[in-house]
């Protein structure tokens, strides 16, 4: 069970995981050692899955976002495993979700430019058979982040 202070620690770490424990402790009104113990407990309990660095996509050279909606005629376990392997081997595909509704999957791609989508598309269809793929180009990012709401944590 976690309390409001733990939620505040999680929220602050989501904003900047490199924050010094002493600074974090001050912001949540704890001693440094007590704050450190809470962070360790949150990690052990699995609330903190990992700590990462978020790169500036423009500076890295992949400013373009494309979403590909995928339909497939295959739903057997071996096809799904081949699809998982194919998308995991393509670094430009940074997210993939299985969906309900008209499409089976949505893929988020980050690319150097729109024209590079065809390169990724060709790599994917060489590895796995797809029924239909429809791509949409993101014109503008209105909200972006990795942070999740902490109010629901129990």
GROMACS .gro file of N, CA and C in nm:
model
  462
    1UNK      N    1   0.085  -0.119   0.000
    1UNK     CA    2   0.000   0.000   0.000
    1UNK      C    3   0.089   0.124   0.000
    2UNK      N    4   0.053   0.220  -0.082
    2UNK     CA    5   0.131   0.344  -0.085
    2UNK      C    6   0.044   0.460  -0.038
    3UNK      N    7   0.111   0.564   0.008
    3UNK     CA    8   0.039   0.680   0.060
    3UNK      C    9   0.059   0.801  -0.031
    4UNK      N   10   0.007   0.913   0.014
    4UNK     CA   11   0.012   1.035  -0.066
    4UNK      C   12   0.157   1.081  -0.090
    5UNK      N   13   0.243   1.062   0.008
    5UNK     CA   14   0.384   1.099  -0.009
    5UNK      C   15   0.451   1.014  -0.118
    6UNK      N   16   0.420   0.883  -0.118
    6UNK     CA   17   0.473   0.795  -0.222
    6UNK      C   18   0.425   0.841  -0.359
    7UNK      N   19   0.297   0.877  -0.369
    7UNK     CA   20   0.243   0.926  -0.497
    7UNK      C   21   0.316   1.052  -0.543
    8UNK      N   22   0.345   1.140  -0.449
    8UNK     CA   23   0.418   1.264  -0.482
    8UNK      C   24   0.560   1.230  -0.530
    9UNK      N   25   0.625   1.134  -0.464
    9UNK     CA   26   0.759   1.091  -0.506
    9UNK      C   27   0.752   1.036  -0.649
   10UNK      N   28   0.654   0.951  -0.675
   10UNK     CA   29   0.638   0.894  -0.809
   10UNK      C   30   0.615   1.003  -0.913
   11UNK      N   31   0.529   1.098  -0.879
   11UNK     CA   32   0.499   1.206  -0.973
   11UNK      C   33   0.624   1.289  -1.003
   12UNK      N   34   0.700   1.323  -0.901
   12UNK     CA   35   0.821   1.403  -0.920
   12UNK      C   36   0.927   1.325  -0.997
   13UNK      N   37   0.942   1.196  -0.969
   13UNK     CA   38   1.039   1.115  -1.043
   13UNK      C   39   1.001   1.101  -1.189
   14UNK      N   40   0.870   1.098  -1.219
   14UNK     CA   41   0.828   1.093  -1.359
   14UNK      C   42   0.867   1.220  -1.433
   15UNK      N   43   0.864   1.331  -1.363
   15UNK     CA   44   0.901   1.458  -1.426
   15UNK      C   45   1.051   1.467  -1.451
   16UNK      N   46   1.131   1.414  -1.356
   16UNK     CA   47   1.277   1.418  -1.368
   16UNK      C   48   1.338   1.310  -1.279
   17UNK      N   49   1.371   1.198  -1.339
   17UNK     CA   50   1.424   1.088  -1.260
   17UNK      C   51   1.567   1.113  -1.213
   18UNK      N   52   1.631   1.217  -1.264
   18UNK     CA   53   1.767   1.248  -1.222
   18UNK      C   54   1.770   1.344  -1.102
   19UNK      N   55   1.655   1.380  -1.050
   19UNK     CA   56   1.650   1.469  -0.934
   19UNK      C   57   1.729   1.407  -0.819
   20UNK      N   58   1.807   1.487  -0.752
   20UNK     CA   59   1.885   1.439  -0.638
   20UNK      C   60   1.790   1.396  -0.527
   21UNK      N   61   1.823   1.289  -0.460
   21UNK     CA   62   1.737   1.238  -0.352
   21UNK      C   63   1.717   1.344  -0.245
   22UNK      N   64   1.820   1.422  -0.217
   22UNK     CA   65   1.807   1.527  -0.116
   22UNK      C   66   1.704   1.631  -0.159
   23UNK      N   67   1.704   1.669  -0.286
   23UNK     CA   68   1.606   1.766  -0.337
   23UNK      C   69   1.465   1.707  -0.334
   24UNK      N   70   1.456   1.581  -0.374
   24UNK     CA   71   1.326   1.512  -0.372
   24UNK      C   72   1.274   1.504  -0.229
   25UNK      N   73   1.360   1.468  -0.137
   25UNK     CA   74   1.322   1.456   0.004
   25UNK      C   75   1.269   1.588   0.058
   26UNK      N   76   1.336   1.696   0.022
   26UNK     CA   77   1.292   1.828   0.067
   26UNK      C   78   1.153   1.861   0.013
   27UNK      N   79   1.128   1.825  -0.114
   27UNK     CA   80   1.000   1.858  -0.177
   27UNK      C   81   0.884   1.777  -0.120
   28UNK      N   82   0.913   1.660  -0.061
   28UNK     CA   83   0.806   1.578  -0.003
   28UNK      C   84   0.813   1.576   0.149
   29UNK      N   85   0.895   1.665   0.206
   29UNK     CA   86   0.907   1.682   0.351
   29UNK      C   87   0.947   1.551   0.423
   30UNK      N   88   1.059   1.493   0.375
   30UNK     CA   89   1.116   1.374   0.437
   30UNK      C   90   1.266   1.394   0.454
   31UNK      N   91   1.327   1.314   0.540
   31UNK     CA   92   1.473   1.312   0.546
   31UNK      C   93   1.523   1.241   0.421
   32UNK      N   94   1.647   1.265   0.386
   32UNK     CA   95   1.705   1.203   0.267
   32UNK      C   96   1.703   1.051   0.279
   33UNK      N   97   1.738   0.999   0.396
   33UNK     CA   98   1.741   0.853   0.411
   33UNK      C   99   1.601   0.793   0.404
   34UNK      N  100   1.502   0.859   0.463
   34UNK     CA  101   1.364   0.809   0.456
   34UNK      C  102   1.313   0.811   0.312
   35UNK      N  103   1.347   0.916   0.239
   35UNK     CA  104   1.305   0.927   0.100
   35UNK      C  105   1.372   0.818   0.017
   36UNK      N  106   1.500   0.795   0.040
   36UNK     CA  107   1.572   0.691  -0.031
   36UNK      C  108   1.511   0.554  -0.006
   37UNK      N  109   1.474   0.526   0.118
   37UNK     CA  110   1.410   0.398   0.152
   37UNK      C  111   1.276   0.383   0.080
   38UNK      N  112   1.201   0.492   0.074
   38UNK     CA  113   1.071   0.486   0.004
   38UNK      C  114   1.091   0.458  -0.146
   39UNK      N  115   1.189   0.523  -0.206
   39UNK     CA  116   1.216   0.499  -0.348
   39UNK      C  117   1.253   0.352  -0.369
   40UNK      N  118   1.339   0.300  -0.284
   40UNK     CA  119   1.379   0.160  -0.294
   40UNK      C  120   1.258   0.068  -0.279
   41UNK      N  121   1.170   0.100  -0.185
   41UNK     CA  122   1.049   0.019  -0.165
   41UNK      C  123   0.958   0.026  -0.288
   42UNK      N  124   0.943   0.144  -0.347
   42UNK     CA  125   0.861   0.159  -0.467
   42UNK      C  126   0.919   0.081  -0.584
   43UNK      N  127   1.050   0.076  -0.591
   43UNK     CA  128   1.114  -0.006  -0.696
   43UNK      C  129   1.090  -0.154  -0.671
   44UNK      N  130   1.110  -0.198  -0.549
   44UNK     CA  131   1.091  -0.339  -0.513
   44UNK      C  132   0.948  -0.384  -0.536
   45UNK      N  133   0.852  -0.296  -0.510
   45UNK     CA  134   0.711  -0.329  -0.527
   45UNK      C  135   0.666  -0.318  -0.673
   46UNK      N  136   0.754  -0.272  -0.760
   46UNK     CA  137   0.723  -0.265  -0.902
   46UNK      C  138   0.653  -0.139  -0.948
   47UNK      N  139   0.634  -0.041  -0.860
   47UNK     CA  140   0.573   0.085  -0.904
   47UNK      C  141   0.665   0.160  -0.999
   48UNK      N  142   0.796   0.148  -0.977
   48UNK     CA  143   0.895   0.206  -1.067
   48UNK      C  144   0.948   0.091  -1.151
   49UNK      N  145   0.911   0.090  -1.278
   49UNK     CA  146   0.951  -0.020  -1.366
   49UNK      C  147   1.095  -0.003  -1.413
   50UNK      N  148   1.132   0.119  -1.447
   50UNK     CA  149   1.269   0.149  -1.491
   50UNK      C  150   1.285   0.300  -1.497
   51UNK      N  151   1.409   0.344  -1.509
   51UNK     CA  152   1.438   0.486  -1.526
   51UNK      C  153   1.503   0.503  -1.662
   52UNK      N  154   1.458   0.603  -1.735
   52UNK     CA  155   1.506   0.623  -1.872
   52UNK      C  156   1.542   0.769  -1.895
   53UNK      N  157   1.608   0.792  -2.007
   53UNK     CA  158   1.638   0.927  -2.054
   53UNK      C  159   1.552   0.950  -2.178
   54UNK      N  160   1.484   1.064  -2.184
   54UNK     CA  161   1.404   1.099  -2.301
   54UNK      C  162   1.487   1.190  -2.389
   55UNK      N  163   1.508   1.146  -2.512
   55UNK     CA  164   1.593   1.221  -2.605
   55UNK      C  165   1.512   1.325  -2.682
   56UNK      N  166   1.579   1.428  -2.727
   56UNK     CA  167   1.518   1.529  -2.812
   56UNK      C  168   1.513   1.473  -2.954
   57UNK      N  169   1.395   1.440  -3.002
   57UNK     CA  170   1.381   1.374  -3.132
   57UNK      C  171   1.432   1.461  -3.247
   58UNK      N  172   1.415   1.589  -3.238
   58UNK     CA  173   1.464   1.680  -3.342
   58UNK      C  174   1.616   1.670  -3.353
   59UNK      N  175   1.684   1.676  -3.239
   59UNK     CA  176   1.830   1.670  -3.239
   59UNK      C  177   1.882   1.532  -3.278
   60UNK      N  178   1.806   1.427  -3.246
   60UNK     CA  179   1.845   1.291  -3.282
   60UNK      C  180   1.820   1.264  -3.430
   61UNK      N  181   1.733   1.344  -3.492
   61UNK     CA  182   1.709   1.332  -3.636
   61UNK      C  183   1.586   1.251  -3.674
   62UNK      N  184   1.492   1.235  -3.580
   62UNK     CA  185   1.368   1.163  -3.612
   62UNK      C  186   1.246   1.247  -3.567
   63UNK      N  187   1.225   1.364  -3.630
   63UNK     CA  188   1.118   1.452  -3.586
   63UNK      C  189   0.979   1.414  -3.635
   64UNK      N  190   0.970   1.326  -3.733
   64UNK     CA  191   0.841   1.293  -3.796
   64UNK      C  192   0.776   1.174  -3.726
   65UNK      N  193   0.646   1.187  -3.699
   65UNK     CA  194   0.569   1.078  -3.639
   65UNK      C  195   0.464   1.031  -3.738
   66UNK      N  196   0.460   0.900  -3.758
   66UNK     CA  197   0.360   0.838  -3.844
   66UNK      C  198   0.292   0.728  -3.763
   67UNK      N  199   0.160   0.720  -3.775
   67UNK     CA  200   0.083   0.612  -3.713
   67UNK      C  201   0.035   0.521  -3.825
   68UNK      N  202   0.064   0.393  -3.811
   68UNK     CA  203   0.020   0.295  -3.910
   68UNK      C  204  -0.086   0.207  -3.848
   69UNK      N  205  -0.203   0.203  -3.911
   69UNK     CA  206  -0.312   0.117  -3.868
   69UNK      C  207  -0.306  -0.011  -3.951
   70UNK      N  208  -0.300  -0.124  -3.884
   70UNK     CA  209  -0.275  -0.252  -3.950
   70UNK      C  210  -0.395  -0.345  -3.934
   71UNK      N  211  -0.434  -0.406  -4.046
   71UNK     CA  212  -0.533  -0.514  -4.046
   71UNK      C  213  -0.461  -0.641  -4.089
   72UNK      N  214  -0.498  -0.751  -4.027
   72UNK     CA  215  -0.440  -0.878  -4.067
   72UNK      C  216  -0.550  -0.982  -4.082
   73UNK      N  217  -0.524  -1.079  -4.165
   73UNK     CA  218  -0.617  -1.191  -4.180
   73UNK      C  219  -0.574  -1.307  -4.090
   74UNK      N  220  -0.463  -1.288  -4.020
   74UNK     CA  221  -0.405  -1.395  -3.937
   74UNK      C  222  -0.416  -1.361  -3.790
   75UNK      N  223  -0.457  -1.457  -3.710
   75UNK     CA  224  -0.466  -1.434  -3.566
   75UNK      C  225  -0.410  -1.551  -3.486
   76UNK      N  226  -0.343  -1.644  -3.554
   76UNK     CA  227  -0.283  -1.759  -3.487
   76UNK      C  228  -0.160  -1.715  -3.407
   77UNK      N  229  -0.129  -1.791  -3.304
   77UNK     CA  230  -0.018  -1.757  -3.216
   77UNK      C  231   0.115  -1.745  -3.290
   78UNK      N  232   0.141  -1.832  -3.388
   78UNK     CA  233   0.268  -1.825  -3.460
   78UNK      C  234   0.279  -1.697  -3.543
   79UNK      N  235   0.167  -1.651  -3.603
   79UNK     CA  236   0.170  -1.526  -3.678
   79UNK      C  237   0.193  -1.408  -3.582
   80UNK      N  238   0.123  -1.409  -3.470
   80UNK     CA  239   0.138  -1.299  -3.372
   80UNK      C  240   0.282  -1.293  -3.323
   81UNK      N  241   0.343  -1.407  -3.299
   81UNK     CA  242   0.483  -1.409  -3.254
   81UNK      C  243   0.576  -1.356  -3.364
   82UNK      N  244   0.550  -1.394  -3.489
   82UNK     CA  245   0.631  -1.342  -3.600
   82UNK      C  246   0.614  -1.191  -3.613
   83UNK      N  247   0.491  -1.141  -3.593
   83UNK     CA  248   0.464  -0.998  -3.598
   83UNK      C  249   0.538  -0.926  -3.486
   84UNK      N  250   0.529  -0.980  -3.364
   84UNK     CA  251   0.602  -0.921  -3.249
   84UNK      C  252   0.751  -0.911  -3.280
   85UNK      N  253   0.807  -1.017  -3.333
   85UNK     CA  254   0.950  -1.021  -3.364
   85UNK      C  255   0.982  -0.917  -3.472
   86UNK      N  256   0.899  -0.912  -3.575
   86UNK     CA  257   0.924  -0.817  -3.685
   86UNK      C  258   0.924  -0.673  -3.635
   87UNK      N  259   0.824  -0.636  -3.556
   87UNK     CA  260   0.817  -0.496  -3.511
   87UNK      C  261   0.924  -0.466  -3.406
   88UNK      N  262   0.964  -0.566  -3.329
   88UNK     CA  263   1.069  -0.540  -3.229
   88UNK      C  264   1.206  -0.521  -3.295
   89UNK      N  265   1.223  -0.575  -3.415
   89UNK     CA  266   1.349  -0.562  -3.487
   89UNK      C  267   1.359  -0.433  -3.570
   90UNK      N  268   1.254  -0.353  -3.571
   90UNK     CA  269   1.254  -0.229  -3.648
   90UNK      C  270   1.254  -0.112  -3.549
   91UNK      N  271   1.369  -0.046  -3.530
   91UNK     CA  272   1.379   0.056  -3.425
   91UNK      C  273   1.289   0.178  -3.447
   92UNK      N  274   1.251   0.206  -3.570
   92UNK     CA  275   1.164   0.321  -3.596
   92UNK      C  276   1.023   0.298  -3.542
   93UNK      N  277   0.985   0.173  -3.520
   93UNK     CA  278   0.854   0.144  -3.458
   93UNK      C  279   0.876   0.149  -3.307
   94UNK      N  280   0.827   0.256  -3.245
   94UNK     CA  281   0.854   0.279  -3.103
   94UNK      C  282   0.739   0.236  -3.012
   95UNK      N  283   0.620   0.215  -3.070
   95UNK     CA  284   0.506   0.165  -2.993
   95UNK      C  285   0.420   0.081  -3.084
   96UNK      N  286   0.355  -0.018  -3.024
   96UNK     CA  287   0.261  -0.101  -3.097
   96UNK      C  288   0.152  -0.146  -3.001
   97UNK      N  289   0.028  -0.138  -3.046
   97UNK     CA  290  -0.086  -0.175  -2.963
   97UNK      C  291  -0.182  -0.262  -3.043
   98UNK      N  292  -0.233  -0.367  -2.979
   98UNK     CA  293  -0.340  -0.447  -3.039
   98UNK      C  294  -0.471  -0.379  -3.004
   99UNK      N  295  -0.559  -0.369  -3.101
   99UNK     CA  296  -0.681  -0.288  -3.086
   99UNK      C  297  -0.808  -0.371  -3.095
  100UNK      N  298  -0.915  -0.313  -3.047
  100UNK     CA  299  -1.048  -0.361  -3.079
  100UNK      C  300  -1.096  -0.277  -3.196
  101UNK      N  301  -1.200  -0.322  -3.263
  101UNK     CA  302  -1.257  -0.240  -3.369
  101UNK      C  303  -1.211  -0.279  -3.507
  102UNK      N  304  -1.212  -0.182  -3.597
  102UNK     CA  305  -1.190  -0.203  -3.740
  102UNK      C  306  -1.047  -0.248  -3.772
  103UNK      N  307  -0.948  -0.197  -3.700
  103UNK     CA  308  -0.809  -0.233  -3.722
  103UNK      C  309  -0.761  -0.324  -3.610
  104UNK      N  310  -0.658  -0.404  -3.640
  104UNK     CA  311  -0.605  -0.498  -3.542
  104UNK      C  312  -0.492  -0.440  -3.458
  105UNK      N  313  -0.410  -0.354  -3.519
  105UNK     CA  314  -0.294  -0.297  -3.450
  105UNK      C  315  -0.274  -0.152  -3.493
  106UNK      N  316  -0.213  -0.077  -3.402
  106UNK     CA  317  -0.166   0.057  -3.438
  106UNK      C  318  -0.018   0.063  -3.400
  107UNK      N  319   0.061   0.115  -3.492
  107UNK     CA  320   0.204   0.129  -3.473
  107UNK      C  321   0.241   0.276  -3.474
  108UNK      N  322   0.326   0.316  -3.382
  108UNK     CA  323   0.378   0.453  -3.381
  108UNK      C  324   0.522   0.445  -3.431
  109UNK      N  325   0.550   0.522  -3.536
  109UNK     CA  326   0.683   0.525  -3.594
  109UNK      C  327   0.742   0.664  -3.579
  110UNK      N  328   0.871   0.671  -3.551
  110UNK     CA  329   0.943   0.799  -3.553
  110UNK      C  330   1.045   0.790  -3.665
  111UNK      N  331   1.046   0.893  -3.751
  111UNK     CA  332   1.121   0.886  -3.876
  111UNK      C  333   1.197   1.017  -3.901
  112UNK      N  334   1.304   1.010  -3.982
  112UNK     CA  335   1.375   1.133  -4.016
  112UNK      C  336   1.293   1.225  -4.106
  113UNK      N  337   1.208   1.163  -4.190
  113UNK     CA  338   1.120   1.240  -4.279
  113UNK      C  339   1.008   1.146  -4.326
  114UNK      N  340   0.903   1.199  -4.379
  114UNK     CA  341   0.787   1.121  -4.421
  114UNK      C  342   0.825   1.014  -4.522
  115UNK      N  343   0.913   1.048  -4.614
  115UNK     CA  344   0.950   0.954  -4.721
  115UNK      C  345   1.013   0.826  -4.666
  116UNK      N  346   1.068   0.832  -4.547
  116UNK     CA  347   1.132   0.714  -4.487
  116UNK      C  348   1.028   0.609  -4.445
  117UNK      N  349   0.903   0.647  -4.438
  117UNK     CA  350   0.797   0.551  -4.403
  117UNK      C  351   0.799   0.432  -4.498
  118UNK      N  352   0.820   0.456  -4.626
  118UNK     CA  353   0.818   0.348  -4.723
  118UNK      C  354   0.930   0.247  -4.696
  119UNK      N  355   1.044   0.292  -4.650
  119UNK     CA  356   1.155   0.204  -4.616
  119UNK      C  357   1.114   0.110  -4.503
  120UNK      N  358   1.054   0.166  -4.400
  120UNK     CA  359   1.010   0.086  -4.286
  120UNK      C  360   0.896  -0.007  -4.327
  121UNK      N  361   0.802   0.043  -4.404
  121UNK     CA  362   0.691  -0.038  -4.451
  121UNK      C  363   0.742  -0.161  -4.527
  122UNK      N  364   0.837  -0.141  -4.616
  122UNK     CA  365   0.891  -0.253  -4.695
  122UNK      C  366   0.963  -0.355  -4.607
  123UNK      N  367   1.034  -0.306  -4.505
  123UNK     CA  368   1.100  -0.399  -4.412
  123UNK      C  369   0.998  -0.484  -4.339
  124UNK      N  370   0.888  -0.422  -4.298
  124UNK     CA  371   0.785  -0.493  -4.223
  124UNK      C  372   0.715  -0.597  -4.310
  125UNK      N  373   0.671  -0.560  -4.429
  125UNK     CA  374   0.595  -0.654  -4.512
  125UNK      C  375   0.681  -0.767  -4.569
  126UNK      N  376   0.811  -0.751  -4.569
  126UNK     CA  377   0.900  -0.861  -4.606
  126UNK      C  378   0.901  -0.969  -4.498
  127UNK      N  379   0.874  -0.928  -4.375
  127UNK     CA  380   0.886  -1.019  -4.261
  127UNK      C  381   0.755  -1.085  -4.222
  128UNK      N  382   0.643  -1.018  -4.250
  128UNK     CA  383   0.514  -1.070  -4.205
  128UNK      C  384   0.405  -1.025  -4.302
  129UNK      N  385   0.310  -1.115  -4.330
  129UNK     CA  386   0.201  -1.084  -4.423
  129UNK      C  387   0.095  -1.000  -4.353
  130UNK      N  388   0.056  -0.890  -4.417
  130UNK     CA  389  -0.046  -0.801  -4.363
  130UNK      C  390  -0.158  -0.790  -4.465
  131UNK      N  391  -0.281  -0.773  -4.417
  131UNK     CA  392  -0.396  -0.758  -4.506
  131UNK      C  393  -0.408  -0.615  -4.557
  132UNK      N  394  -0.392  -0.518  -4.466
  132UNK     CA  395  -0.408  -0.377  -4.503
  132UNK      C  396  -0.330  -0.291  -4.405
  133UNK      N  397  -0.267  -0.187  -4.455
  133UNK     CA  398  -0.197  -0.090  -4.371
  133UNK      C  399  -0.237   0.049  -4.417
  134UNK      N  400  -0.280   0.131  -4.323
  134UNK     CA  401  -0.318   0.268  -4.352
  134UNK      C  402  -0.236   0.359  -4.261
  135UNK      N  403  -0.164   0.454  -4.319
  135UNK     CA  404  -0.077   0.539  -4.239
  135UNK      C  405  -0.130   0.681  -4.231
  136UNK      N  406  -0.109   0.743  -4.117
  136UNK     CA  407  -0.143   0.883  -4.096
  136UNK      C  408  -0.022   0.955  -4.042
  137UNK      N  409   0.002   1.074  -4.094
  137UNK     CA  410   0.117   1.154  -4.052
  137UNK      C  411   0.072   1.254  -3.946
  138UNK      N  412   0.142   1.258  -3.837
  138UNK     CA  413   0.113   1.355  -3.732
  138UNK      C  414   0.158   1.493  -3.780
  139UNK      N  415   0.067   1.587  -3.781
  139UNK     CA  416   0.098   1.724  -3.824
  139UNK      C  417   0.155   1.807  -3.709
  140UNK      N  418   0.109   1.777  -3.587
  140UNK     CA  419   0.151   1.855  -3.472
  140UNK      C  420   0.127   1.771  -3.347
  141UNK      N  421   0.221   1.777  -3.254
  141UNK     CA  422   0.205   1.709  -3.126
  141UNK      C  423   0.142   1.807  -3.029
  142UNK      N  424   0.022   1.776  -2.983
  142UNK     CA  425  -0.048   1.864  -2.890
  142UNK      C  426  -0.017   1.831  -2.744
  143UNK      N  427   0.009   1.704  -2.719
  143UNK     CA  428   0.045   1.660  -2.584
  143UNK      C  429   0.132   1.537  -2.599
  144UNK      N  430   0.238   1.533  -2.523
  144UNK     CA  431   0.328   1.419  -2.529
  144UNK      C  432   0.387   1.397  -2.392
  145UNK      N  433   0.404   1.275  -2.358
  145UNK     CA  434   0.469   1.245  -2.231
  145UNK      C  435   0.463   1.099  -2.199
  146UNK      N  436   0.543   1.061  -2.105
  146UNK     CA  437   0.546   0.923  -2.059
  146UNK      C  438   0.482   0.911  -1.921
  147UNK      N  439   0.457   1.023  -1.857
  147UNK     CA  440   0.402   1.021  -1.721
  147UNK      C  441   0.260   0.967  -1.720
  148UNK      N  442   0.230   0.889  -1.618
  148UNK     CA  443   0.095   0.839  -1.598
  148UNK      C  444   0.039   0.898  -1.469
  149UNK      N  445  -0.094   0.909  -1.458
  149UNK     CA  446  -0.150   0.963  -1.334
  149UNK      C  447  -0.121   0.870  -1.216
  150UNK      N  448  -0.079   0.929  -1.105
  150UNK     CA  449  -0.044   0.848  -0.988
  150UNK      C  450  -0.158   0.839  -0.887
  151UNK      N  451  -0.266   0.911  -0.908
  151UNK     CA  452  -0.377   0.914  -0.813
  151UNK      C  453  -0.445   0.779  -0.793
  152UNK      N  454  -0.431   0.688  -0.888
  152UNK     CA  455  -0.499   0.559  -0.881
  152UNK      C  456  -0.416   0.453  -0.812
  153UNK      N  457  -0.288   0.482  -0.784
  153UNK     CA  458  -0.199   0.382  -0.721
  153UNK      C  459  -0.247   0.352  -0.580
  154UNK      N  460  -0.251   0.226  -0.547
  154UNK     CA  461  -0.294   0.182  -0.414
  154UNK      C  462  -0.188   0.101  -0.347
   0.00000   0.00000   0.00000
